[in-house]
Amino acid sequence: MTNATTLTRSTDSSQPLVPLLEERWSPRSYDETATISDEQLDAVLEAARWAPSAMNLQPRRFVAARRGTDAFRKITDNLLGFNAGWAFRASALVVGILETTNEQGEPLRYAEYDLGQSLAALTVQAHAEGLHVHQMAGIDAAGLAAAFDLPERFVPFTVTAIGTVADPSQLEEKAAEREVAPRTRIALDEVVLVKE
């Protein structure tokens, strides 16, 4: 049996990265007995709050819920397919919400970009706190909006699981295999189209 402490995974990066980026990965197997403290949850949300934002408009909002709460149940009830089979074990779930227009109805064009920036900051802070994050797009956005009575201009876009890694054997076979498979990315020279 694999011990959770041996589930550290790193990249085969072509360049040295800071450890928080080198060691970051997205598990699906979480310890359903582990908790997240008030300080840890506040720290990851504060990191999201301080992420860069186009014109400093900050068109992102969050619903954060710990396992065992009514809000957590509302989120898990609105996870689709594969995600519903593992995310319920996470210590917390965070709904990433786009503010699509301002109060005057004007579109906020960079909301998706800004939300992505804030969730990246949340992810790095979580890793610094000894936690792991897995971001999901397989959600029922309308269901989440209704569950939390969100205004029409606030659109759920992602759900992020946060918790402590557990042995992958608790997952169904396909997910367990993915949990320990080598991490891969497209080669740098394919990603960077021009570098002078």
GROMACS .gro file of C-alpha atoms in nm:
model
  196
    1MET     CA    1   0.000   0.000   0.000
    2THR     CA    2   0.127   0.346  -0.091
    3ASN     CA    3   0.171   0.585   0.197
    4ALA     CA    4   0.030   0.934   0.137
    5THR     CA    5   0.369   1.082   0.225
    6THR     CA    6   0.520   0.894  -0.071
    7LEU     CA    7   0.269   1.047  -0.312
    8THR     CA    8   0.490   1.347  -0.380
    9ARG     CA    9   0.514   1.387  -0.755
   10SER     CA   10   0.740   1.623  -0.942
   11THR     CA   11   0.789   1.732  -1.300
   12ASP     CA   12   1.051   1.637  -1.555
   13SER     CA   13   1.086   2.008  -1.628
   14SER     CA   14   1.348   2.122  -1.877
   15GLN     CA   15   1.432   2.411  -1.642
   16PRO     CA   16   1.455   2.436  -1.263
   17LEU     CA   17   1.130   2.551  -1.105
   18VAL     CA   18   1.057   2.674  -0.755
   19PRO     CA   19   0.953   2.377  -0.538
   20LEU     CA   20   0.591   2.494  -0.500
   21LEU     CA   21   0.550   2.469  -0.878
   22GLU     CA   22   0.772   2.165  -0.925
   23GLU     CA   23   0.578   1.954  -0.674
   24ARG     CA   24   0.225   2.075  -0.752
   25TRP     CA   25  -0.010   1.816  -0.894
   26SER     CA   26  -0.385   1.754  -0.894
   27PRO     CA   27  -0.484   1.446  -0.695
   28ARG     CA   28  -0.829   1.290  -0.685
   29SER     CA   29  -0.761   1.075  -0.381
   30TYR     CA   30  -0.819   1.277  -0.064
   31ASP     CA   31  -0.809   1.179   0.301
   32GLU     CA   32  -1.174   1.202   0.407
   33THR     CA   33  -1.073   1.235   0.774
   34ALA     CA   34  -0.837   1.531   0.721
   35THR     CA   35  -0.964   1.880   0.793
   36ILE     CA   36  -0.865   2.227   0.680
   37SER     CA   37  -0.818   2.489   0.951
   38ASP     CA   38  -0.972   2.835   0.952
   39GLU     CA   39  -0.623   2.978   0.901
   40GLN     CA   40  -0.550   2.754   0.601
   41LEU     CA   41  -0.883   2.825   0.434
   42ASP     CA   42  -0.843   3.198   0.496
   43ALA     CA   43  -0.488   3.187   0.356
   44VAL     CA   44  -0.586   3.021   0.028
   45LEU     CA   45  -0.881   3.257  -0.019
   46GLU     CA   46  -0.660   3.556   0.064
   47ALA     CA   47  -0.411   3.439  -0.199
   48ALA     CA   48  -0.696   3.426  -0.451
   49ARG     CA   49  -0.805   3.775  -0.349
   50TRP     CA   50  -0.459   3.922  -0.406
   51ALA     CA   51  -0.402   3.766  -0.748
   52PRO     CA   52  -0.349   4.003  -1.043
   53SER     CA   53  -0.661   4.146  -1.202
   54ALA     CA   54  -0.714   4.331  -1.530
   55MET     CA   55  -0.772   4.700  -1.450
   56ASN     CA   56  -0.807   4.580  -1.088
   57LEU     CA   57  -1.177   4.509  -1.147
   58GLN     CA   58  -1.154   4.174  -0.963
   59PRO     CA   59  -1.455   4.009  -1.134
   60ARG     CA   60  -1.430   3.686  -0.935
   61ARG     CA   61  -1.619   3.557  -0.636
   62PHE     CA   62  -1.604   3.236  -0.434
   63VAL     CA   63  -1.819   3.004  -0.229
   64ALA     CA   64  -1.600   2.804   0.010
   65ALA     CA   65  -1.735   2.508   0.204
   66ARG     CA   66  -1.584   2.252   0.438
   67ARG     CA   67  -1.676   1.883   0.421
   68GLY     CA   68  -1.974   1.808   0.644
   69THR     CA   69  -2.150   2.141   0.591
   70ASP     CA   70  -2.473   2.210   0.404
   71ALA     CA   71  -2.284   2.428   0.156
   72PHE     CA   72  -2.042   2.141   0.082
   73ARG     CA   73  -2.338   1.912   0.013
   74LYS     CA   74  -2.487   2.169  -0.224
   75ILE     CA   75  -2.160   2.178  -0.416
   76THR     CA   76  -2.119   1.799  -0.436
   77ASP     CA   77  -2.481   1.770  -0.551
   78ASN     CA   78  -2.382   1.981  -0.852
   79LEU     CA   79  -2.067   1.797  -0.959
   80LEU     CA   80  -2.100   1.607  -1.283
   81GLY     CA   81  -1.996   1.254  -1.374
   82PHE     CA   82  -1.649   1.145  -1.276
   83ASN     CA   83  -1.598   1.435  -1.031
   84ALA     CA   84  -1.885   1.326  -0.808
   85GLY     CA   85  -1.708   0.993  -0.748
   86TRP     CA   86  -1.411   1.138  -0.560
   87ALA     CA   87  -1.450   1.507  -0.468
   88PHE     CA   88  -1.673   1.434  -0.166
   89ARG     CA   89  -1.359   1.325   0.025
   90ALA     CA   90  -1.187   1.666  -0.004
   91SER     CA   91  -1.154   1.880   0.307
   92ALA     CA   92  -1.307   2.179   0.129
   93LEU     CA   93  -1.461   2.273  -0.204
   94VAL     CA   94  -1.441   2.621  -0.353
   95VAL     CA   95  -1.675   2.737  -0.628
   96GLY     CA   96  -1.500   2.983  -0.862
   97ILE     CA   97  -1.755   3.237  -0.982
   98LEU     CA   98  -1.728   3.480  -1.272
   99GLU     CA   99  -1.873   3.828  -1.235
  100THR     CA  100  -1.973   3.855  -1.600
  101THR     CA  101  -2.103   4.213  -1.591
  102ASN     CA  102  -2.073   4.503  -1.351
  103GLU     CA  103  -2.374   4.641  -1.166
  104GLN     CA  104  -2.452   4.864  -1.465
  105GLY     CA  105  -2.470   4.561  -1.696
  106GLU     CA  106  -2.143   4.632  -1.878
  107PRO     CA  107  -1.951   4.314  -1.973
  108LEU     CA  108  -1.636   4.229  -1.776
  109ARG     CA  109  -1.431   4.083  -2.063
  110TYR     CA  110  -1.145   3.944  -1.859
  111ALA     CA  111  -1.344   3.768  -1.589
  112GLU     CA  112  -1.235   3.418  -1.697
  113TYR     CA  113  -0.871   3.522  -1.710
  114ASP     CA  114  -0.893   3.690  -1.371
  115LEU     CA  115  -1.062   3.388  -1.212
  116GLY     CA  116  -0.788   3.165  -1.355
  117GLN     CA  117  -0.521   3.392  -1.208
  118SER     CA  118  -0.685   3.384  -0.867
  119LEU     CA  119  -0.723   3.005  -0.868
  120ALA     CA  120  -0.359   2.967  -0.967
  121ALA     CA  121  -0.262   3.180  -0.665
  122LEU     CA  122  -0.497   2.976  -0.445
  123THR     CA  123  -0.334   2.656  -0.573
  124VAL     CA  124   0.021   2.768  -0.493
  125GLN     CA  125  -0.081   2.893  -0.147
  126ALA     CA  126  -0.259   2.564  -0.076
  127HIS     CA  127   0.057   2.373  -0.165
  128ALA     CA  128   0.254   2.601   0.068
  129GLU     CA  129   0.002   2.507   0.340
  130GLY     CA  130   0.074   2.136   0.282
  131LEU     CA  131  -0.250   2.083   0.092
  132HIS     CA  132  -0.330   1.974  -0.263
  133VAL     CA  133  -0.582   2.114  -0.509
  134HIS     CA  134  -0.777   1.970  -0.799
  135GLN     CA  135  -0.975   2.206  -1.021
  136MET     CA  136  -1.289   2.081  -1.198
  137ALA     CA  137  -1.494   2.215  -1.485
  138GLY     CA  138  -1.747   1.929  -1.477
  139ILE     CA  139  -2.012   2.115  -1.281
  140ASP     CA  140  -2.378   2.207  -1.309
  141ALA     CA  141  -2.336   2.585  -1.318
  142ALA     CA  142  -2.710   2.657  -1.318
  143GLY     CA  143  -2.760   2.418  -1.028
  144LEU     CA  144  -2.488   2.588  -0.825
  145ALA     CA  145  -2.625   2.935  -0.904
  146ALA     CA  146  -2.968   2.824  -0.782
  147ALA     CA  147  -2.830   2.645  -0.476
  148PHE     CA  148  -2.654   2.960  -0.358
  149ASP     CA  149  -2.914   3.209  -0.489
  150LEU     CA  150  -2.655   3.395  -0.697
  151PRO     CA  151  -2.743   3.706  -0.896
  152GLU     CA  152  -2.765   3.644  -1.271
  153ARG     CA  153  -2.436   3.821  -1.336
  154PHE     CA  154  -2.249   3.579  -1.104
  155VAL     CA  155  -2.182   3.258  -1.299
  156PRO     CA  156  -2.024   2.948  -1.138
  157PHE     CA  157  -1.736   2.839  -1.360
  158THR     CA  158  -1.525   2.586  -1.169
  159VAL     CA  159  -1.508   2.393  -0.844
  160THR     CA  160  -1.175   2.341  -0.670
  161ALA     CA  161  -1.117   2.055  -0.427
  162ILE     CA  162  -0.867   2.119  -0.146
  163GLY     CA  163  -0.735   1.857   0.091
  164THR     CA  164  -0.473   1.610   0.204
  165VAL     CA  165  -0.358   1.338  -0.035
  166ALA     CA  166  -0.461   0.980   0.045
  167ASP     CA  167  -0.376   0.642  -0.098
  168PRO     CA  168  -0.506   0.609  -0.456
  169SER     CA  169  -0.641   0.259  -0.386
  170GLN     CA  170  -0.965   0.415  -0.259
  171LEU     CA  171  -1.041   0.533  -0.613
  172GLU     CA  172  -1.200   0.325  -0.886
  173GLU     CA  173  -0.944   0.155  -1.108
  174LYS     CA  174  -0.916   0.406  -1.393
  175ALA     CA  175  -0.884   0.701  -1.156
  176ALA     CA  176  -0.630   0.516  -0.940
  177GLU     CA  177  -0.414   0.452  -1.249
  178ARG     CA  178  -0.425   0.820  -1.344
  179GLU     CA  179  -0.328   0.914  -0.988
  180VAL     CA  180   0.015   0.751  -1.020
  181ALA     CA  181   0.077   0.794  -1.395
  182PRO     CA  182   0.373   1.011  -1.496
  183ARG     CA  183   0.300   1.382  -1.517
  184THR     CA  184   0.326   1.514  -1.871
  185ARG     CA  185   0.310   1.844  -2.056
  186ILE     CA  186   0.350   1.947  -2.418
  187ALA     CA  187   0.717   2.024  -2.493
  188LEU     CA  188   0.828   2.383  -2.433
  189ASP     CA  189   0.919   2.435  -2.800
  190GLU     CA  190   0.562   2.339  -2.895
  191VAL     CA  191   0.406   2.575  -2.641
  192VAL     CA  192   0.625   2.876  -2.717
  193LEU     CA  193   0.555   2.978  -3.076
  194VAL     CA  194   0.812   3.258  -3.092
  195LYS     CA  195   1.112   3.321  -2.865
  196GLU     CA  196   1.379   3.571  -2.973
   0.00000   0.00000   0.00000
